[in-house]
mmCIF file of C-alpha atoms in Angstrom:
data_model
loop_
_atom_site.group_PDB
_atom_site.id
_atom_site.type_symbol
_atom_site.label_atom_id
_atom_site.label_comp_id
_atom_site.label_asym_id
_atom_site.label_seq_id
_atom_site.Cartn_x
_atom_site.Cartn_y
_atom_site.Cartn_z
ATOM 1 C CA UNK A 7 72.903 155.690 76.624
ATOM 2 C CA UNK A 8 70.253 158.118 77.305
ATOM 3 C CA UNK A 9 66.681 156.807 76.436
ATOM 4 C CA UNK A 10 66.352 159.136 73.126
ATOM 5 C CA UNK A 11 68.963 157.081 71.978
ATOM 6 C CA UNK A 12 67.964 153.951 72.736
ATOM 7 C CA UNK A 13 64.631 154.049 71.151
ATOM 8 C CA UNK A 14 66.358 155.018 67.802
ATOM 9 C CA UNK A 15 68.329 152.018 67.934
ATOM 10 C CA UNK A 16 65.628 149.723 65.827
ATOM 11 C CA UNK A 17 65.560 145.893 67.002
ATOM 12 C CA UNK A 18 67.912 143.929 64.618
ATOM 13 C CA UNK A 19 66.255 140.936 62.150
ATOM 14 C CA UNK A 20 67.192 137.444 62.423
ATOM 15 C CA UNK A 21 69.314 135.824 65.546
ATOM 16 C CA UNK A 22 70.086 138.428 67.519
ATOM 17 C CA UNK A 23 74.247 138.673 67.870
ATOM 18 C CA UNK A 24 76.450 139.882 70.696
ATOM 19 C CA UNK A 25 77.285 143.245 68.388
ATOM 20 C CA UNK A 26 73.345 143.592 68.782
ATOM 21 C CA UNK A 27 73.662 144.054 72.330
ATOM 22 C CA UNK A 28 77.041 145.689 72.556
ATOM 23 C CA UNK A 29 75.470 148.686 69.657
ATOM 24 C CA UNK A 30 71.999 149.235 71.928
ATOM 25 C CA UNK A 31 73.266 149.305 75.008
ATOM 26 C CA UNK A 32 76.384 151.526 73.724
ATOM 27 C CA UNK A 33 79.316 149.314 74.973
ATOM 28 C CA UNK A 34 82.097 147.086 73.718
ATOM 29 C CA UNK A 35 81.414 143.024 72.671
ATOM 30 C CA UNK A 36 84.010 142.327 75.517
ATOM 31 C CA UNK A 37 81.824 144.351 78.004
ATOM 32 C CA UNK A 38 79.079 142.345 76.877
ATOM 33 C CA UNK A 39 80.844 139.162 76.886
ATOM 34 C CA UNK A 40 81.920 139.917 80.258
ATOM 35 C CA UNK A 41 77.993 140.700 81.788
ATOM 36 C CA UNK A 42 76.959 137.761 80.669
ATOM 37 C CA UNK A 43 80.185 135.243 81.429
ATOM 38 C CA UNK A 44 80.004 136.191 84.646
ATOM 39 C CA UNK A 45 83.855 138.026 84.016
ATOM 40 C CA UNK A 46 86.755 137.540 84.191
ATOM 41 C CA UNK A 47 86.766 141.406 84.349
ATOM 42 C CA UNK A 48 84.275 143.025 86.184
ATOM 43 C CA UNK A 49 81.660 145.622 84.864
ATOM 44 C CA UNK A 50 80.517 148.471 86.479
ATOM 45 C CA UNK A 51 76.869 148.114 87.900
ATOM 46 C CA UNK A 52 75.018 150.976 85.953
ATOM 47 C CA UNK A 53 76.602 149.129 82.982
ATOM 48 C CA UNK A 54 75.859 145.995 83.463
ATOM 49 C CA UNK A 55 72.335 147.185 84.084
ATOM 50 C CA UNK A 56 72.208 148.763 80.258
ATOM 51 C CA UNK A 57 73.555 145.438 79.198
ATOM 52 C CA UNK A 58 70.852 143.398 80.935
ATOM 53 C CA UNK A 59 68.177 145.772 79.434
ATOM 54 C CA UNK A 60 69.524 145.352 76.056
ATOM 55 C CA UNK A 61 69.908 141.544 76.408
ATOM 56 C CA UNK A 62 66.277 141.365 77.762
ATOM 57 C CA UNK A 63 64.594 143.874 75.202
ATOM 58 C CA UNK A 64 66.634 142.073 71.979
ATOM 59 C CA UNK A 65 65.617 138.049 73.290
ATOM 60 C CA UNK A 66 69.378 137.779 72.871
ATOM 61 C CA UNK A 67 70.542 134.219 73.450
ATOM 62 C CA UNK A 68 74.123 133.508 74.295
ATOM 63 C CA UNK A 69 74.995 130.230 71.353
ATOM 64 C CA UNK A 70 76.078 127.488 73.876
ATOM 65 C CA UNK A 71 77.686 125.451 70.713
ATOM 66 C CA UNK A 72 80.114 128.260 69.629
ATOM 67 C CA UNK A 73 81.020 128.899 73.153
ATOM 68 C CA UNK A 74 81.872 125.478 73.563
ATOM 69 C CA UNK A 75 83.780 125.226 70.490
ATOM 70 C CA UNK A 76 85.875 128.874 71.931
ATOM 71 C CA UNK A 77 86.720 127.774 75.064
ATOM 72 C CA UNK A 78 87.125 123.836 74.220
ATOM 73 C CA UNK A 79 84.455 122.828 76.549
ATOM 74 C CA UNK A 80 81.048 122.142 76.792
ATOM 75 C CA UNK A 81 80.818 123.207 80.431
ATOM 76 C CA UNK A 82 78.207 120.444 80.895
ATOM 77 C CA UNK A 83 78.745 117.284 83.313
ATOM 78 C CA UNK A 84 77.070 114.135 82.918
ATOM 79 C CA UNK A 85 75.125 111.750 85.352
ATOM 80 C CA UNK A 86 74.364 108.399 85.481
ATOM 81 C CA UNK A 87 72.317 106.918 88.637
ATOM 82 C CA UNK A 88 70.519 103.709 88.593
ATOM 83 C CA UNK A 89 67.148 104.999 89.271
ATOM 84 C CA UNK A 90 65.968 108.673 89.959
ATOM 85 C CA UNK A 91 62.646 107.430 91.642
ATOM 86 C CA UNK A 92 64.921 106.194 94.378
ATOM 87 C CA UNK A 93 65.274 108.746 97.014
ATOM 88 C CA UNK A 94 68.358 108.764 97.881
ATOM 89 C CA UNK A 95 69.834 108.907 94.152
ATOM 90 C CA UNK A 96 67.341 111.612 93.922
ATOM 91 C CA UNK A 97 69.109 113.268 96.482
ATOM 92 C CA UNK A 98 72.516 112.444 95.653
ATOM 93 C CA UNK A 99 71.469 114.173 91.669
ATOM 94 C CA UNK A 100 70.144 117.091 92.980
ATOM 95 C CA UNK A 101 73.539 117.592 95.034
ATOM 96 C CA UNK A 102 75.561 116.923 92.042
ATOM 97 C CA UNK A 103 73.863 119.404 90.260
ATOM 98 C CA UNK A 104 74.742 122.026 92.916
ATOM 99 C CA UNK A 105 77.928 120.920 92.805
ATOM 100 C CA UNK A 106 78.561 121.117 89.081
ATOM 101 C CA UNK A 107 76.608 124.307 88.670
ATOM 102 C CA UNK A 108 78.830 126.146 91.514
ATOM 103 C CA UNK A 109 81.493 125.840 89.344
ATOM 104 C CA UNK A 110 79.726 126.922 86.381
ATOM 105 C CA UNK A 111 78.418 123.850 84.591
ATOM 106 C CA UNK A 112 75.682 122.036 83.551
ATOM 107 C CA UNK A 113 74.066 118.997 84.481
ATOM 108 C CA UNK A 114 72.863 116.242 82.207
ATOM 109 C CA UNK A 115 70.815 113.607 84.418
ATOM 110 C CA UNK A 116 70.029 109.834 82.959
ATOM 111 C CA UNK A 117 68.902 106.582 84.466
ATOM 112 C CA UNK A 118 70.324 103.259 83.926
ATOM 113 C CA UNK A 119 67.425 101.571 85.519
ATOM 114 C CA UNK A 120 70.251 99.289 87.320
ATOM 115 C CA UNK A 121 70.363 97.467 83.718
ATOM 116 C CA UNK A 122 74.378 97.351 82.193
ATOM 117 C CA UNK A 123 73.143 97.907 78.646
ATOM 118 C CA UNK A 124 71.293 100.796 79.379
ATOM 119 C CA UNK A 125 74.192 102.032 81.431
ATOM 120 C CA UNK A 126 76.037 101.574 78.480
ATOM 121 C CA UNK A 127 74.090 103.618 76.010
ATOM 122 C CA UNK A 128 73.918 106.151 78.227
ATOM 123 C CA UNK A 129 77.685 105.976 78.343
ATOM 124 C CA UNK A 130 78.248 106.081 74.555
ATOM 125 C CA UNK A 131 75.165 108.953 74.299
ATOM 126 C CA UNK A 132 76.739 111.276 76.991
ATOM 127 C CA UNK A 133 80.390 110.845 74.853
ATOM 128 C CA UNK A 134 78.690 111.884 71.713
ATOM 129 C CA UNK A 135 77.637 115.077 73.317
ATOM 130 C CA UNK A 136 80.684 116.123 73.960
ATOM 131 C CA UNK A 137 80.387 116.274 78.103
ATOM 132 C CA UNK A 138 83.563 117.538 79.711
ATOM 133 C CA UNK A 139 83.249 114.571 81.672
ATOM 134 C CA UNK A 140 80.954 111.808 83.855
ATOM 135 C CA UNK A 141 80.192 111.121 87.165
ATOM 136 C CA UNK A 142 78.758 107.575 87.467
ATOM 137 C CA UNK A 143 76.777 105.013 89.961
ATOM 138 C CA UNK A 144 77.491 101.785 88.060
ATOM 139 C CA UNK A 145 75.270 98.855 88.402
ATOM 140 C CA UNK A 146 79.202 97.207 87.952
ATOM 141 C CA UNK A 147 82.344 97.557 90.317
ATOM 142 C CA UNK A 148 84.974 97.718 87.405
ATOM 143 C CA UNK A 149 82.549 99.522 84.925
ATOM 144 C CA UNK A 150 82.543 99.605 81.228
ATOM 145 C CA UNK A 151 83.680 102.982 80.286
ATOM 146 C CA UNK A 152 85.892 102.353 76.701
ATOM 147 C CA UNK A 153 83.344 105.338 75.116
ATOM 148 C CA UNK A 154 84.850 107.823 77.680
ATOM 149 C CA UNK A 155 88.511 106.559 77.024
ATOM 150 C CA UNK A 156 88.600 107.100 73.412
ATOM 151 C CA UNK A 157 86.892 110.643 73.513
ATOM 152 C CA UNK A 158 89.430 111.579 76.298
ATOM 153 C CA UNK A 159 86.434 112.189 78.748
ATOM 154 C CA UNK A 160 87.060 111.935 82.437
ATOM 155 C CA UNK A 161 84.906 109.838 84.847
ATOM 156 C CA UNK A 162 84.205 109.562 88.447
ATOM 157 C CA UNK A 163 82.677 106.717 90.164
ATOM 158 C CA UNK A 164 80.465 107.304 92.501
ATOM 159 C CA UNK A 165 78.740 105.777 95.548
ATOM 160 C CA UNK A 166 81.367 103.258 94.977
ATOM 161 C CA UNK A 167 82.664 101.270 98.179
ATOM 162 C CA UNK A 168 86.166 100.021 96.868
ATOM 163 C CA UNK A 169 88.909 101.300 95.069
ATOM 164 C CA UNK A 170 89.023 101.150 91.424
ATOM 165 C CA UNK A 171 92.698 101.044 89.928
ATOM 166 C CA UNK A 172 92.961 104.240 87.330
ATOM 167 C CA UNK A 173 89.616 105.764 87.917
ATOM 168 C CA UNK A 174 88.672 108.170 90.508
ATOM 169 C CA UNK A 175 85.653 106.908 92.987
ATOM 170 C CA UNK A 176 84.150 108.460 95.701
ATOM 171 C CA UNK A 177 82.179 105.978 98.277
ATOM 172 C CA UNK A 178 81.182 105.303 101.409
ATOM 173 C CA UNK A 179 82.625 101.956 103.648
ATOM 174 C CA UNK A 180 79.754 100.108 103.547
ATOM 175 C CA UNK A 181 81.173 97.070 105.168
ATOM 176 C CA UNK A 182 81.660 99.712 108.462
ATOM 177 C CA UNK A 183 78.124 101.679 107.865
ATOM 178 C CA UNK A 184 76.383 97.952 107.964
ATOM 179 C CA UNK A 185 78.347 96.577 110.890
ATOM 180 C CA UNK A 186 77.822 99.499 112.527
ATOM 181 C CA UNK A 187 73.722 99.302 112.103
ATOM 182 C CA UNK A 188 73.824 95.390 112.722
ATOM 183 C CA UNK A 189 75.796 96.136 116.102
ATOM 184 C CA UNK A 190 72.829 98.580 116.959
ATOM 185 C CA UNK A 191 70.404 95.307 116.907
ATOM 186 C CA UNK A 192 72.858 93.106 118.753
ATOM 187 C CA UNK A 193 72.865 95.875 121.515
ATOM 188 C CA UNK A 194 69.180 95.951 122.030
ATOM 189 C CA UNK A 195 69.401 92.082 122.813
ATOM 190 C CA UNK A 196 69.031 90.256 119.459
ATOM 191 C CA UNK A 197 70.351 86.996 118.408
ATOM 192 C CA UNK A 198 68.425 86.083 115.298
ATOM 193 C CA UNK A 199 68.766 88.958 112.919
ATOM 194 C CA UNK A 200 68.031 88.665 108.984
ATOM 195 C CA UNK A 201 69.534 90.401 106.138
ATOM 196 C CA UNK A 202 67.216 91.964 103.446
ATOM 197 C CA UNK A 203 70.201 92.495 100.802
ATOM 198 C CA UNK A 204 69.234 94.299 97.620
ATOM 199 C CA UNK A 205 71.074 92.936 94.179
ATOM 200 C CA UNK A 206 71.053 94.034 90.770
ATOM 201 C CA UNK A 207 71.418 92.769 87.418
ATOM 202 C CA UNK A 208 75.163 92.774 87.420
ATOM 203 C CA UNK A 209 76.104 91.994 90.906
ATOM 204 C CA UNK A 210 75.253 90.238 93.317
ATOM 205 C CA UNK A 211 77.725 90.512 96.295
ATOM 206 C CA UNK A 212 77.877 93.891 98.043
ATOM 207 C CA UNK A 213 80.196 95.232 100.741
ATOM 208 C CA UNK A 214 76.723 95.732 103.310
ATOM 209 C CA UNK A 215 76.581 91.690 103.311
ATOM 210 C CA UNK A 216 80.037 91.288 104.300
ATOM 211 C CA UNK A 217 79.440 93.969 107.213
ATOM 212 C CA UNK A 218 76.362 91.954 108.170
ATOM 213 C CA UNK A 219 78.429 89.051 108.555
ATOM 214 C CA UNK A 220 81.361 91.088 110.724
ATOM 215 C CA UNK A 221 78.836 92.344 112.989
ATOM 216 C CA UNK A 222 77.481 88.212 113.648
ATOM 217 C CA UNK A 223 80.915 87.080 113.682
ATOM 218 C CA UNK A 224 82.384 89.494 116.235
ATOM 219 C CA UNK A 225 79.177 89.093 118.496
ATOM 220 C CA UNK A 226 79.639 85.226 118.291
ATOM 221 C CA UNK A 227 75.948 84.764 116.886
ATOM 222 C CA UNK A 228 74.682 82.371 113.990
ATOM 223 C CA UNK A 229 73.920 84.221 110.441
ATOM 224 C CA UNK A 230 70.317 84.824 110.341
ATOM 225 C CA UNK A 231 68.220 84.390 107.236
ATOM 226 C CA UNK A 232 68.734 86.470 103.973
ATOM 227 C CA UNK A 233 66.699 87.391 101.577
ATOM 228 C CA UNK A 234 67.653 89.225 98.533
ATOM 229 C CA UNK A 235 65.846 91.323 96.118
ATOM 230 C CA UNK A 236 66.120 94.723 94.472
ATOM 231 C CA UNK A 237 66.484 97.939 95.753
ATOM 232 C CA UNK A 238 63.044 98.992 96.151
ATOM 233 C CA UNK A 239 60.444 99.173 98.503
ATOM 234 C CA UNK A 240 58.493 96.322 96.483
ATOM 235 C CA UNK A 241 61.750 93.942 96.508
ATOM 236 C CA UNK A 242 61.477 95.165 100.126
ATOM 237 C CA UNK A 243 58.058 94.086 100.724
ATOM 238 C CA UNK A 244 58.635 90.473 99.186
ATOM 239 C CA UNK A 245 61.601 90.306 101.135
ATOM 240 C CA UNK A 246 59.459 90.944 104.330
ATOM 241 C CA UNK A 247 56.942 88.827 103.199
ATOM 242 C CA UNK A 248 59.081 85.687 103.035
ATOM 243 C CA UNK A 249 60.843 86.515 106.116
ATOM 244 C CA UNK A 250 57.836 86.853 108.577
ATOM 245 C CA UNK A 251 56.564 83.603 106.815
ATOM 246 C CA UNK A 252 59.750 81.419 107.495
ATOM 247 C CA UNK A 253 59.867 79.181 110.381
ATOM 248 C CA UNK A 254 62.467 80.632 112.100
ATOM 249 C CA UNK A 255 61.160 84.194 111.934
ATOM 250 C CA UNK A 256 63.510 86.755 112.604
ATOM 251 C CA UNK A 257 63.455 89.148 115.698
ATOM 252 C CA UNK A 258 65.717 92.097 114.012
ATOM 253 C CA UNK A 259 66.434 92.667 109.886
ATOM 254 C CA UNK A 260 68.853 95.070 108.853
ATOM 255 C CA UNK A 261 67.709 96.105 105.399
ATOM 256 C CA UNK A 262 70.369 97.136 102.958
ATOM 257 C CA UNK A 263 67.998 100.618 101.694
ATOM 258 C CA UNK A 264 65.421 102.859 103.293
ATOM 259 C CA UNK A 265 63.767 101.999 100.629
ATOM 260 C CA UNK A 266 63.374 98.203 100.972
ATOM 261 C CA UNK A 267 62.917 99.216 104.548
ATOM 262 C CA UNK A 268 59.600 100.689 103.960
ATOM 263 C CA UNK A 269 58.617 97.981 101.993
ATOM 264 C CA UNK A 270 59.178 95.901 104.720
ATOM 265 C CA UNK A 271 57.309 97.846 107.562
ATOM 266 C CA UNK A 272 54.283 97.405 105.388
ATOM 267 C CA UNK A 273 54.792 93.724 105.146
ATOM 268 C CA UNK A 274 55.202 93.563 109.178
ATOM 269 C CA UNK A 275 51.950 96.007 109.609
ATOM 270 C CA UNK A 276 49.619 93.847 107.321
ATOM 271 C CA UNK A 277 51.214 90.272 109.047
ATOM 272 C CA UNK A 278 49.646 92.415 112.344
ATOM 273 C CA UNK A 279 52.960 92.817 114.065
ATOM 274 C CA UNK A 280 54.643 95.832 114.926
ATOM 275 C CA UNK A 281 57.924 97.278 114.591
ATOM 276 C CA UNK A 282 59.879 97.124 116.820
ATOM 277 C CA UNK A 283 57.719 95.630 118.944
ATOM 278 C CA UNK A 284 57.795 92.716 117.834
ATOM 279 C CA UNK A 285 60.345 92.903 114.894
ATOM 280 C CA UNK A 286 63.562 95.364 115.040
ATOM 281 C CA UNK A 287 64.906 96.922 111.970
ATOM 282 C CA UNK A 288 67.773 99.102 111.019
ATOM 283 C CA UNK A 289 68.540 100.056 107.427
ATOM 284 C CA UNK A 290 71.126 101.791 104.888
ATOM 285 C CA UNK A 291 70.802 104.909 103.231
ATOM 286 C CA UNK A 292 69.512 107.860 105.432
ATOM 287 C CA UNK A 293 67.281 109.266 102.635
ATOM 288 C CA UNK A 294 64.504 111.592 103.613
ATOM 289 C CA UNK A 295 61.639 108.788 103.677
ATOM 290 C CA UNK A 296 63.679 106.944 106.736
ATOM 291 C CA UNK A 297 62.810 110.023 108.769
ATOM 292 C CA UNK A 298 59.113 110.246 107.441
ATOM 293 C CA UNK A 299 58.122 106.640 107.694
ATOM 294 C CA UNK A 300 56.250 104.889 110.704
ATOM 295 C CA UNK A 301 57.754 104.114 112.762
ATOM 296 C CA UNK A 302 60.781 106.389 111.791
ATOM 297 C CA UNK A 303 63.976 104.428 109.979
ATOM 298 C CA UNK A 304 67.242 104.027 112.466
ATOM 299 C CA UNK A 305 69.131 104.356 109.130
ATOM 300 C CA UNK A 306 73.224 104.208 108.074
ATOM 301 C CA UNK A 307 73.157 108.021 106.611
ATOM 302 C CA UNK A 308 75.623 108.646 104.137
ATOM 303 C CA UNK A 309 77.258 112.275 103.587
ATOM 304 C CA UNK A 310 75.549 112.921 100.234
ATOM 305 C CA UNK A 311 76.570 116.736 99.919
ATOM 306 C CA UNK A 312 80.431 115.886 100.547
ATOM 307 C CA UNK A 313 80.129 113.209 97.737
ATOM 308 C CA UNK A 314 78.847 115.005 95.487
ATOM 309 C CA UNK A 315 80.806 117.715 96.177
ATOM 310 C CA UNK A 316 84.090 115.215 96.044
ATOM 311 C CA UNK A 317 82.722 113.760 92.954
ATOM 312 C CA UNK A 318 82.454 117.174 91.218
ATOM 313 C CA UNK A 319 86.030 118.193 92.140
ATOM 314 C CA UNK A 320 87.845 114.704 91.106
ATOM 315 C CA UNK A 321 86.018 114.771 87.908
ATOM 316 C CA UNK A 322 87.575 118.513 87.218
ATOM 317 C CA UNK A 323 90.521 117.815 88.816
ATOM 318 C CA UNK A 324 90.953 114.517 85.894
ATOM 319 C CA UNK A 325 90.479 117.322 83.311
ATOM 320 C CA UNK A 326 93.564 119.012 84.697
ATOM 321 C CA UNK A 327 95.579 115.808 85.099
ATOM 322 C CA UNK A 328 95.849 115.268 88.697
ATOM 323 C CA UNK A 329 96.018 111.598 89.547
ATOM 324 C CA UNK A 330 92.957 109.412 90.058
ATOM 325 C CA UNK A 331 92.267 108.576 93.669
ATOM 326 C CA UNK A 332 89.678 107.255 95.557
ATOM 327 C CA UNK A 333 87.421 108.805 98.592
ATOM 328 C CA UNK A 334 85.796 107.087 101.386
ATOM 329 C CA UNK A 335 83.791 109.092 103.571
ATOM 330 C CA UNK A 336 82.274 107.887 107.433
ATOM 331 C CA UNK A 337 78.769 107.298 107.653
ATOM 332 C CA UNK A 338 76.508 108.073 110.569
ATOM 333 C CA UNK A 339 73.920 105.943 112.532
ATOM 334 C CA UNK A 340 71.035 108.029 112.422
ATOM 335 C CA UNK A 341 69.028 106.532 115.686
ATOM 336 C CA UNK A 342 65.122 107.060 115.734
ATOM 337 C CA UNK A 343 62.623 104.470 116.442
ATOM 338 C CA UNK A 344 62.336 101.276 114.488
ATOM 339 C CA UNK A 345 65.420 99.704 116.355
ATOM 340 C CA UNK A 346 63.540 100.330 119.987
ATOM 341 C CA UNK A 347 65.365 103.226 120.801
ATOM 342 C CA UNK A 348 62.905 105.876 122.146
ATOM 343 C CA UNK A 349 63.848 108.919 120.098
ATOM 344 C CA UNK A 350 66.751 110.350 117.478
ATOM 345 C CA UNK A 351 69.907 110.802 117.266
ATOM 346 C CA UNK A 352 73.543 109.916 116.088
ATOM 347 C CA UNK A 353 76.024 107.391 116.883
#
């Protein structure tokens, strides 16, 4: 359409429609419907261009609602993490997001907090919106999920560490990440090493313990102390706290987060000690913090980009009716210095 044309086209009143579009820039609804779809046929580029200009120069807005209601989808993906403050579940969100949105959908992010009733609600609120499904990091192993059963919506569980008969769950082996980080600390010579374990409101026992235990057990040396607390770097500090105060203080700690870990090394700096001088510590996670902190986290690093993308996949996969399975990925020993080694690397 030649530009006489177009400026005797006069801007429509009220919502502006697809047929809008399609009568300025000259072209068929489908060849609209196809510029801004993204397909499944493809449109020349001069025409796409005129399409574009007519979309931008209208303020047309594709309605989200009556594509849903067309195609039977809502092209949007829920999220539930215990805490988005957290690092690593900041991390692990943002590559969820990626994931969903390289397949074309949209991301809906809430928080549980690590509290079951909140997890809940945000269970029953992400059903009423119609999601085409949910990915989930329950505070619970065997998760409540009855709102997402009778709406037909598919979930994934994720950073899960066991297998959960007739749901799909993606995970890491903790038990082999922890032994792996507690066998770091028995290599550099220590005997008495301490377990920071985070908990939560609904669970107490967590696969990281058990690994902690393994790593004693196969080493023939005595459990060391445990303290337990949340996942955060103040449940972290208090953990550190009572652990440099006990009479039998600790040489090594493997804390179950980077994030408790931090707490911790602030606990150990204000007692006037140093780390690892005079107290090792290894940790779980291998969020960005464990690289950034003083001195720098030896850290279990989980592959958060392959869960994510894993999670995405199952969760579309469910809508198509493949069977439910679960994934466990390796993690890596991310070697800097708060163990005593002298600089980074992987084991």
């Amino acid at each position: 359409m030649d530009s006489m044309t177009t400026s005797a086209v006069h801007t429509p009143r009220g919502p502006v429609t697809r047929k809008d579009v399609a009568r300025y820039a000259g072209v068929s609804t489908a060849v609209v419907s196809y510029v801004v779809n993204g397909g499944p046929k493809k449109v020349a580029p001069a025409t796409e261009a005129k399409v574009q200009d007519a979309i931008r120069i209208l303020g047309y807005r594709p309605n989200a609602a009556a594509r849903a209601l067309k195609l039977g989808s809502s092209e949007t993906i829920g999220l539930v993490i215990p805490d988005n403050t957290n690092p690593f579940f900041s991390l692990l969100a943002h590559a969820v997001e990626d994931a969903a949105a390289a397949r074309g959908y949209a991301l809906l992010l809430t928080n549980s907090d690590g509290n079951l009733a909140k997890e809940r609600r945000n269970i029953r609120n992400l059903a009423s919106r119609q999601v085409d499904g949910v990915v989930l990091a329950s505070v619970l192993f065997e998760p409540d999920l009855e709102a997402l059963e009778s709406g037909e919506i598919p979930a994934v569980l994720l950073n899960h560490g066991g297998k959960a008969p007739g749901f799909n769950s993606v995970g890491v082996d903790l038990a082999a990440g922890a032994r792996m980080a507690v066998e770091h600390l028995i290599g550099h010579g220590h005997t008495n090493i301490a377990l920071a374990m985070g908990t939560n409101v609904a669970q107490d026992y967590d696969l990281r313990e058990e690994g902690w235990l393994q790593a004693l057990a196969a080493a023939g040396l005595p459990e060391g102390p445990v303290v337990r607390g949340t996942f955060s770097r103040d449940g972290g500090y208090a953990a550190g706290q009572r652990l440099l105060a006990s009479a039998n203080r600790p040489a090594a700690i493997f804390a179950s987060s980077d994030m408790q870990a931090i707490g911790i090394l602030r606990a150990i700096h204000e007692a006037g000690l140093t780390a690892p001088g005079d107290i090792a510590l290894t940790s779980f996670d291998g969020s960005a913090e464990a690289e950034y902190s003083w001195p720098a986290l030896t850290t279990v690093e989980q592959p958060v980009r392959v869960m994510a993308e894993a999670a995405v996949s199952a969760l579309l996969g469910a809508r198509r009716g493949e069977p439910a399975e679960h994934r466990i990925f390796p993690t890596e020993l991310r070697i800097r210095q708060s163990c005593g080694c002298p600089g980074a690397g992987v084991q």
